Amino acid sequence: MDKEFEYFQIGQKGILIRDNKVLIVKLADQIDIWDLPGGRLDKGEMAEKAFKREIKEEIGFNDFAILGIVDHEIWRTQNGTPFCGIANLIKNEKDDIKLSFEHTEFKWICEDEIYNYKYIWQNMERMIKNGFRYNKLFKQNEK
């Protein structure tokens, strides 16, 4: 008997923390919905290449370090499509944020402000919280 497997859409987000604040971006096409920079893989695209492309498109970074995956979530979209969302901790200390047309503004928020915003992905608050946790571990290891 042949098995059938799910085919997922994959989205990747970047958690960028500077001075103990995380970058969030406000979506242009939705009212009061916030997000992390990133996006989906195009058909046939490799994950790391897609992630770098999305970060460049959304916040203008050509050069940044991917420190690692800090969280993921699997769910079905409103139309039933299986979706896997991945949150990566990234590092870039120097470049200015240059927003794409997909966003109207950005903010740097503290860890205790995470729950003051509504996000595009379910459990994005947890992902950001884990980003802060892993960022602290990376900083400890740098010492």
Coordinates of C-alpha atoms in Angstrom, one line a residue:
M1 CA 0.0 0.0 0.0
D2 CA 1.4 3.4 -1.0
K3 CA 1.6 6.0 1.7
E4 CA 0.7 9.6 1.0
F5 CA 2.7 12.3 2.6
E6 CA 2.0 16.0 3.3
Y7 CA 3.6 18.7 1.3
F8 CA 4.3 21.8 3.4
Q9 CA 4.8 25.4 2.6
I10 CA 7.8 26.6 4.6
G11 CA 8.3 30.1 6.0
Q12 CA 11.5 31.3 7.7
K13 CA 11.7 34.3 10.0
G14 CA 14.8 36.2 11.4
I15 CA 15.0 37.1 15.0
L16 CA 17.4 40.1 15.2
I17 CA 18.4 41.3 18.7
R18 CA 20.4 44.4 19.3
D19 CA 20.9 46.0 22.7
N20 CA 18.5 43.5 24.3
K21 CA 15.7 44.5 21.9
V22 CA 14.2 42.5 19.0
L23 CA 13.2 43.9 15.6
I24 CA 9.5 43.5 14.6
V25 CA 8.0 44.8 11.4
K26 CA 4.4 46.0 10.8
L27 CA 2.6 44.5 7.8
A28 CA 1.4 46.9 5.2
D29 CA -1.6 44.8 4.0
Q30 CA -3.1 44.0 7.4
I31 CA -4.3 46.3 10.2
D32 CA -2.1 46.3 13.3
I33 CA -0.4 42.9 12.6
W34 CA 3.3 42.6 13.3
D35 CA 5.8 40.1 12.0
L36 CA 9.5 39.2 12.0
P37 CA 11.5 39.7 8.8
G38 CA 11.5 36.7 6.5
G39 CA 9.3 34.8 4.2
R40 CA 8.5 31.7 2.2
L41 CA 10.6 29.5 0.0
D42 CA 10.0 29.7 -3.7
K43 CA 9.4 26.4 -5.5
G44 CA 12.7 24.6 -5.9
E45 CA 14.6 27.1 -3.7
M46 CA 17.0 25.9 -1.0
A47 CA 16.3 27.0 2.5
E48 CA 19.4 29.1 3.3
K49 CA 19.3 30.8 0.0
A50 CA 15.6 31.6 0.4
F51 CA 16.2 33.0 3.9
K52 CA 19.0 35.2 2.8
R53 CA 16.9 36.5 -0.1
E54 CA 14.0 37.3 2.1
I55 CA 16.0 39.1 4.7
K56 CA 17.6 41.2 2.0
E57 CA 14.2 42.0 0.5
E58 CA 12.5 42.8 3.8
I59 CA 15.1 44.7 5.8
G60 CA 18.0 45.3 3.3
F61 CA 20.7 43.2 4.8
N62 CA 23.3 41.7 2.4
D63 CA 25.5 40.4 5.2
F64 CA 24.3 38.7 8.4
A65 CA 25.1 35.6 10.4
I66 CA 22.6 32.8 10.9
L67 CA 23.2 31.7 14.4
G68 CA 20.7 28.8 14.3
I69 CA 17.1 27.7 14.5
V70 CA 15.5 28.7 17.8
D71 CA 12.0 27.5 17.3
H72 CA 9.5 26.1 14.8
E73 CA 5.7 25.6 14.6
I74 CA 3.6 23.4 12.3
W75 CA 0.0 24.3 11.5
R76 CA -2.6 24.4 8.8
T77 CA -3.4 27.7 7.1
Q78 CA -7.0 28.9 6.9
N79 CA -7.4 27.1 3.5
G80 CA -6.0 23.9 5.0
T81 CA -2.4 24.0 3.6
P82 CA 0.2 22.5 5.9
F83 CA 2.7 25.1 7.0
C84 CA 6.0 24.9 8.8
G85 CA 7.3 28.2 10.3
I86 CA 10.9 28.3 11.4
A87 CA 12.5 31.1 13.5
N88 CA 16.3 31.7 13.1
L89 CA 18.4 33.8 15.3
I90 CA 20.4 36.2 13.2
K91 CA 23.2 38.6 13.9
N92 CA 24.1 42.0 12.2
E93 CA 25.3 44.8 14.4
K94 CA 26.0 47.5 11.8
D95 CA 23.4 47.8 9.0
D96 CA 20.5 50.2 9.0
I97 CA 17.0 48.7 8.5
K98 CA 15.6 49.4 5.0
L99 CA 12.0 48.3 4.9
S100 CA 10.4 46.8 1.8
F101 CA 7.0 47.8 0.5
E102 CA 5.5 44.9 2.5
H103 CA 6.0 46.8 5.8
T104 CA 5.0 50.3 7.0
E105 CA 7.2 50.5 10.1
F106 CA 9.6 48.7 12.4
K107 CA 10.2 48.7 16.1
W108 CA 12.8 47.5 18.5
I109 CA 11.0 46.0 21.5
C110 CA 12.1 44.6 24.9
E111 CA 11.4 41.0 26.0
D112 CA 8.7 42.2 28.3
E113 CA 6.9 44.0 25.5
I114 CA 6.4 40.9 23.3
Y115 CA 2.8 40.3 24.3
N116 CA 1.8 43.9 23.6
Y117 CA 1.5 43.1 19.8
K118 CA -0.6 40.9 17.6
Y119 CA 1.5 38.7 15.2
I120 CA 0.9 37.1 11.8
W121 CA 2.0 33.6 13.0
Q122 CA 0.5 31.7 15.9
N123 CA 3.0 31.3 18.7
M124 CA 5.3 33.9 17.3
E125 CA 5.5 35.3 20.9
R126 CA 7.1 32.0 22.0
M127 CA 9.5 32.1 19.1
I128 CA 10.6 35.6 20.0
K129 CA 11.0 34.6 23.6
N130 CA 13.1 31.6 22.6
G131 CA 15.2 34.0 20.4
F132 CA 16.0 36.1 23.5
R133 CA 16.9 32.9 25.4
Y134 CA 19.3 31.6 22.8
N135 CA 20.7 35.1 22.3
K136 CA 21.7 35.2 26.0
L137 CA 23.4 31.8 25.6
F138 CA 25.3 32.9 22.6
K139 CA 26.5 36.0 24.5
Q140 CA 27.6 33.9 27.4
N141 CA 29.6 31.7 25.1
E142 CA 31.3 34.7 23.5
K143 CA 32.8 35.7 26.8

